Amino acid sequence: MTALVLQSYRTRDVAPWIEQMVSSPHVRSPDTTAEAHTVQLAIYRRMTVDQRLALALEMSAAARRTTLDGISARHPDYDEATAIRALFRLLHGPELYAKVWPNLPAPAP
């Protein structure tokens, strides 16, 4: 899937955003030591823009999977399609959900 998504992006369109994200010293997880953060940044800086984009897309997909798993755990009665619609509503808001699925009730995330 990552290869397909990568093809839909033009590297030059996202390069400035990725560079800012990777080079910012202020974005450090509270459970990451300053030393580990420095090592992480060094690794990210050695990566090509395409590698950084691939990593960002993989991390985004992992976050969505984790969120979808949480929705499914909170709502064991949801089938897969309903859980995906709940994720869509969470990510994109109830207004867009209503435009995409006007005849279906909006499931709670």
Short mmCIF file of N, CA and C in Angstrom, two decimals:
data_model
loop_
_atom_site.label_atom_id
_atom_site.label_comp_id
_atom_site.label_asym_id
_atom_site.label_seq_id
_atom_site.Cartn_x
_atom_site.Cartn_y
_atom_site.Cartn_z
N MET A 1 0.82 -1.19 0.00
CA MET A 1 0.00 0.00 0.00
C MET A 1 0.87 1.26 0.00
N THR A 2 1.97 1.23 0.72
CA THR A 2 2.83 2.41 0.80
C THR A 2 3.30 2.84 -0.58
N ALA A 3 3.65 1.89 -1.43
CA ALA A 3 4.13 2.23 -2.77
C ALA A 3 3.04 2.96 -3.56
N LEU A 4 1.79 2.52 -3.42
CA LEU A 4 0.70 3.19 -4.12
C LEU A 4 0.51 4.60 -3.61
N VAL A 5 0.57 4.77 -2.30
CA VAL A 5 0.40 6.10 -1.73
C VAL A 5 1.56 7.00 -2.13
N LEU A 6 2.77 6.45 -2.11
CA LEU A 6 3.93 7.24 -2.51
C LEU A 6 3.80 7.74 -3.94
N GLN A 7 3.23 6.92 -4.80
CA GLN A 7 3.08 7.32 -6.19
C GLN A 7 2.12 8.49 -6.33
N SER A 8 1.18 8.61 -5.39
CA SER A 8 0.19 9.68 -5.51
C SER A 8 0.71 11.01 -4.98
N TYR A 9 1.82 11.00 -4.31
CA TYR A 9 2.42 12.23 -3.81
C TYR A 9 3.60 12.62 -4.69
N ARG A 10 3.77 13.89 -4.88
CA ARG A 10 4.98 14.36 -5.54
C ARG A 10 5.93 14.77 -4.44
N THR A 11 7.11 14.21 -4.44
CA THR A 11 8.08 14.43 -3.37
C THR A 11 8.32 15.90 -3.12
N ARG A 12 8.40 16.69 -4.16
CA ARG A 12 8.70 18.11 -3.95
C ARG A 12 7.57 18.82 -3.22
N ASP A 13 6.34 18.29 -3.27
CA ASP A 13 5.22 18.92 -2.58
C ASP A 13 5.27 18.70 -1.07
N VAL A 14 5.82 17.59 -0.64
CA VAL A 14 5.83 17.28 0.79
C VAL A 14 7.20 17.43 1.43
N ALA A 15 8.24 17.63 0.64
CA ALA A 15 9.60 17.72 1.18
C ALA A 15 9.75 18.79 2.25
N PRO A 16 9.24 20.00 2.06
CA PRO A 16 9.42 21.02 3.10
C PRO A 16 8.75 20.63 4.42
N TRP A 17 7.56 20.04 4.33
CA TRP A 17 6.85 19.62 5.52
C TRP A 17 7.62 18.51 6.26
N ILE A 18 8.12 17.53 5.51
CA ILE A 18 8.86 16.44 6.11
C ILE A 18 10.14 16.95 6.75
N GLU A 19 10.84 17.84 6.06
CA GLU A 19 12.08 18.39 6.61
C GLU A 19 11.81 19.13 7.92
N GLN A 20 10.74 19.90 7.96
CA GLN A 20 10.40 20.62 9.19
C GLN A 20 10.06 19.65 10.31
N MET A 21 9.30 18.60 10.00
CA MET A 21 8.91 17.63 11.00
C MET A 21 10.12 16.90 11.57
N VAL A 22 11.05 16.53 10.72
CA VAL A 22 12.21 15.75 11.16
C VAL A 22 13.23 16.61 11.88
N SER A 23 13.36 17.85 11.49
CA SER A 23 14.42 18.67 12.06
C SER A 23 14.00 19.42 13.32
N SER A 24 12.74 19.40 13.67
CA SER A 24 12.28 20.15 14.83
C SER A 24 12.76 19.50 16.12
N PRO A 25 13.53 20.22 16.93
CA PRO A 25 13.99 19.65 18.19
C PRO A 25 12.91 19.65 19.26
N HIS A 26 11.78 20.28 18.97
CA HIS A 26 10.73 20.42 19.97
C HIS A 26 9.76 19.24 19.98
N VAL A 27 9.82 18.39 18.98
CA VAL A 27 8.90 17.27 18.89
C VAL A 27 9.59 16.03 19.45
N ARG A 28 9.43 15.85 20.76
CA ARG A 28 10.05 14.70 21.41
C ARG A 28 9.03 14.10 22.35
N SER A 29 8.84 12.80 22.24
CA SER A 29 7.92 12.10 23.10
C SER A 29 8.40 12.19 24.55
N PRO A 30 7.48 12.33 25.50
CA PRO A 30 7.90 12.44 26.90
C PRO A 30 8.63 11.19 27.41
N ASP A 31 8.42 10.06 26.75
CA ASP A 31 9.10 8.84 27.21
C ASP A 31 10.42 8.59 26.46
N THR A 32 10.88 9.58 25.70
CA THR A 32 12.14 9.47 24.97
C THR A 32 13.18 10.38 25.61
N THR A 33 14.32 9.82 25.94
CA THR A 33 15.38 10.64 26.54
C THR A 33 15.95 11.59 25.49
N ALA A 34 16.59 12.64 25.97
CA ALA A 34 17.21 13.60 25.06
C ALA A 34 18.27 12.92 24.20
N GLU A 35 19.02 12.00 24.80
CA GLU A 35 20.06 11.28 24.05
C GLU A 35 19.44 10.43 22.94
N ALA A 36 18.39 9.71 23.27
CA ALA A 36 17.72 8.87 22.27
C ALA A 36 17.11 9.75 21.16
N HIS A 37 16.58 10.89 21.55
CA HIS A 37 16.01 11.81 20.57
C HIS A 37 17.08 12.32 19.61
N THR A 38 18.25 12.61 20.12
CA THR A 38 19.36 13.07 19.28
C THR A 38 19.75 11.99 18.28
N VAL A 39 19.80 10.75 18.73
CA VAL A 39 20.12 9.63 17.84
C VAL A 39 19.04 9.48 16.78
N GLN A 40 17.76 9.58 17.19
CA GLN A 40 16.65 9.48 16.24
C GLN A 40 16.77 10.55 15.16
N LEU A 41 17.02 11.78 15.57
CA LEU A 41 17.15 12.86 14.60
C LEU A 41 18.30 12.61 13.63
N ALA A 42 19.40 12.09 14.13
CA ALA A 42 20.54 11.80 13.25
C ALA A 42 20.15 10.75 12.21
N ILE A 43 19.41 9.76 12.64
CA ILE A 43 18.96 8.72 11.70
C ILE A 43 18.02 9.32 10.66
N TYR A 44 17.06 10.12 11.13
CA TYR A 44 16.11 10.74 10.20
C TYR A 44 16.83 11.64 9.20
N ARG A 45 17.81 12.37 9.64
CA ARG A 45 18.52 13.30 8.75
C ARG A 45 19.33 12.56 7.68
N ARG A 46 19.72 11.33 7.96
CA ARG A 46 20.46 10.54 6.96
C ARG A 46 19.52 9.92 5.93
N MET A 47 18.23 9.90 6.23
CA MET A 47 17.26 9.29 5.32
C MET A 47 16.99 10.24 4.15
N THR A 48 16.66 9.65 3.02
CA THR A 48 16.24 10.47 1.88
C THR A 48 14.82 10.97 2.14
N VAL A 49 14.40 11.95 1.36
CA VAL A 49 13.04 12.46 1.51
C VAL A 49 12.02 11.35 1.25
N ASP A 50 12.28 10.52 0.26
CA ASP A 50 11.37 9.42 -0.04
C ASP A 50 11.28 8.44 1.14
N GLN A 51 12.41 8.16 1.78
CA GLN A 51 12.41 7.27 2.94
C GLN A 51 11.63 7.89 4.10
N ARG A 52 11.80 9.19 4.29
CA ARG A 52 11.06 9.88 5.36
C ARG A 52 9.56 9.85 5.08
N LEU A 53 9.19 10.09 3.83
CA LEU A 53 7.78 10.05 3.47
C LEU A 53 7.20 8.66 3.71
N ALA A 54 7.93 7.64 3.30
CA ALA A 54 7.47 6.26 3.50
C ALA A 54 7.29 5.99 4.99
N LEU A 55 8.24 6.43 5.81
CA LEU A 55 8.13 6.24 7.25
C LEU A 55 6.92 6.97 7.81
N ALA A 56 6.71 8.21 7.39
CA ALA A 56 5.56 8.98 7.87
C ALA A 56 4.24 8.31 7.49
N LEU A 57 4.17 7.79 6.27
CA LEU A 57 2.95 7.10 5.83
C LEU A 57 2.73 5.82 6.62
N GLU A 58 3.80 5.08 6.89
CA GLU A 58 3.68 3.85 7.69
C GLU A 58 3.22 4.18 9.11
N MET A 59 3.76 5.25 9.69
CA MET A 59 3.36 5.64 11.04
C MET A 59 1.90 6.09 11.06
N SER A 60 1.46 6.79 10.03
CA SER A 60 0.08 7.22 9.95
C SER A 60 -0.85 6.01 9.83
N ALA A 61 -0.48 5.05 9.01
CA ALA A 61 -1.28 3.84 8.86
C ALA A 61 -1.34 3.06 10.18
N ALA A 62 -0.23 3.01 10.89
CA ALA A 62 -0.21 2.31 12.18
C ALA A 62 -1.12 3.01 13.19
N ALA A 63 -1.11 4.35 13.18
CA ALA A 63 -1.98 5.10 14.09
C ALA A 63 -3.45 4.85 13.76
N ARG A 64 -3.77 4.79 12.47
CA ARG A 64 -5.16 4.52 12.08
C ARG A 64 -5.57 3.10 12.48
N ARG A 65 -4.66 2.13 12.30
CA ARG A 65 -4.98 0.76 12.71
C ARG A 65 -5.22 0.70 14.22
N THR A 66 -4.39 1.39 14.99
CA THR A 66 -4.54 1.40 16.44
C THR A 66 -5.86 2.04 16.83
N THR A 67 -6.21 3.14 16.18
CA THR A 67 -7.48 3.80 16.46
C THR A 67 -8.65 2.91 16.09
N LEU A 68 -8.56 2.24 14.96
CA LEU A 68 -9.62 1.32 14.54
C LEU A 68 -9.75 0.16 15.52
N ASP A 69 -8.64 -0.35 16.01
CA ASP A 69 -8.68 -1.41 17.02
C ASP A 69 -9.37 -0.92 18.29
N GLY A 70 -9.09 0.33 18.68
CA GLY A 70 -9.74 0.90 19.86
C GLY A 70 -11.24 1.03 19.67
N ILE A 71 -11.66 1.48 18.49
CA ILE A 71 -13.09 1.59 18.19
C ILE A 71 -13.74 0.21 18.28
N SER A 72 -13.10 -0.77 17.70
CA SER A 72 -13.65 -2.14 17.72
C SER A 72 -13.72 -2.69 19.14
N ALA A 73 -12.73 -2.36 19.96
CA ALA A 73 -12.74 -2.84 21.35
C ALA A 73 -13.85 -2.16 22.16
N ARG A 74 -14.07 -0.87 21.91
CA ARG A 74 -15.13 -0.15 22.62
C ARG A 74 -16.52 -0.53 22.15
N HIS A 75 -16.61 -0.99 20.90
CA HIS A 75 -17.91 -1.32 20.32
C HIS A 75 -17.86 -2.71 19.69
N PRO A 76 -17.85 -3.76 20.51
CA PRO A 76 -17.75 -5.12 19.95
C PRO A 76 -18.93 -5.49 19.05
N ASP A 77 -20.00 -4.73 19.13
CA ASP A 77 -21.16 -4.99 18.28
C ASP A 77 -20.98 -4.45 16.86
N TYR A 78 -19.98 -3.59 16.63
CA TYR A 78 -19.74 -3.05 15.29
C TYR A 78 -19.12 -4.11 14.39
N ASP A 79 -19.66 -4.21 13.18
CA ASP A 79 -18.96 -5.02 12.19
C ASP A 79 -17.82 -4.17 11.62
N GLU A 80 -17.02 -4.76 10.74
CA GLU A 80 -15.84 -4.05 10.23
C GLU A 80 -16.22 -2.76 9.50
N ALA A 81 -17.26 -2.82 8.69
CA ALA A 81 -17.68 -1.64 7.93
C ALA A 81 -18.12 -0.51 8.86
N THR A 82 -18.83 -0.83 9.92
CA THR A 82 -19.28 0.19 10.87
C THR A 82 -18.10 0.80 11.60
N ALA A 83 -17.14 -0.03 11.99
CA ALA A 83 -15.94 0.48 12.67
C ALA A 83 -15.15 1.41 11.75
N ILE A 84 -15.07 1.08 10.48
CA ILE A 84 -14.36 1.93 9.52
C ILE A 84 -15.12 3.25 9.34
N ARG A 85 -16.44 3.20 9.31
CA ARG A 85 -17.21 4.44 9.21
C ARG A 85 -17.03 5.30 10.47
N ALA A 86 -16.94 4.67 11.63
CA ALA A 86 -16.69 5.42 12.87
C ALA A 86 -15.32 6.08 12.83
N LEU A 87 -14.33 5.39 12.29
CA LEU A 87 -13.00 5.97 12.14
C LEU A 87 -13.06 7.15 11.16
N PHE A 88 -13.76 6.99 10.06
CA PHE A 88 -13.91 8.08 9.10
C PHE A 88 -14.53 9.30 9.77
N ARG A 89 -15.58 9.08 10.54
CA ARG A 89 -16.25 10.19 11.23
C ARG A 89 -15.29 10.87 12.19
N LEU A 90 -14.51 10.09 12.90
CA LEU A 90 -13.54 10.65 13.85
C LEU A 90 -12.49 11.49 13.13
N LEU A 91 -11.99 10.99 12.02
CA LEU A 91 -10.92 11.68 11.29
C LEU A 91 -11.41 12.89 10.50
N HIS A 92 -12.61 12.81 9.95
CA HIS A 92 -13.06 13.82 9.00
C HIS A 92 -14.26 14.65 9.47
N GLY A 93 -14.83 14.28 10.60
CA GLY A 93 -15.93 15.06 11.16
C GLY A 93 -17.30 14.59 10.73
N PRO A 94 -18.31 14.94 11.53
CA PRO A 94 -19.67 14.48 11.25
C PRO A 94 -20.29 15.08 9.99
N GLU A 95 -19.87 16.30 9.63
CA GLU A 95 -20.46 16.93 8.44
C GLU A 95 -20.07 16.17 7.16
N LEU A 96 -18.79 15.85 7.03
CA LEU A 96 -18.35 15.10 5.85
C LEU A 96 -18.91 13.68 5.88
N TYR A 97 -18.97 13.09 7.08
CA TYR A 97 -19.56 11.75 7.21
C TYR A 97 -20.98 11.76 6.63
N ALA A 98 -21.77 12.78 7.01
CA ALA A 98 -23.16 12.86 6.56
C ALA A 98 -23.25 13.03 5.04
N LYS A 99 -22.28 13.67 4.44
CA LYS A 99 -22.28 13.83 2.98
C LYS A 99 -21.93 12.51 2.29
N VAL A 100 -21.02 11.75 2.90
CA VAL A 100 -20.59 10.49 2.29
C VAL A 100 -21.62 9.39 2.49
N TRP A 101 -22.18 9.30 3.71
CA TRP A 101 -23.18 8.28 4.04
C TRP A 101 -24.45 8.97 4.56
N PRO A 102 -25.20 9.63 3.68
CA PRO A 102 -26.34 10.40 4.16
C PRO A 102 -27.46 9.54 4.74
N ASN A 103 -27.54 8.29 4.35
CA ASN A 103 -28.64 7.43 4.82
C ASN A 103 -28.25 6.47 5.93
N LEU A 104 -27.01 6.61 6.44
CA LEU A 104 -26.57 5.73 7.52
C LEU A 104 -26.33 6.53 8.78
N PRO A 105 -26.74 5.98 9.91
CA PRO A 105 -26.49 6.70 11.17
C PRO A 105 -24.98 6.78 11.41
N ALA A 106 -24.56 7.87 12.05
CA ALA A 106 -23.15 8.08 12.33
C ALA A 106 -22.77 7.28 13.58
N PRO A 107 -21.91 6.28 13.43
CA PRO A 107 -21.52 5.48 14.60
C PRO A 107 -20.57 6.26 15.51
N ALA A 108 -20.69 6.03 16.79
CA ALA A 108 -19.79 6.68 17.76
C ALA A 108 -18.42 6.05 17.67
N PRO A 109 -17.39 6.89 17.76
CA PRO A 109 -16.03 6.33 17.77
C PRO A 109 -15.75 5.80 19.14
#
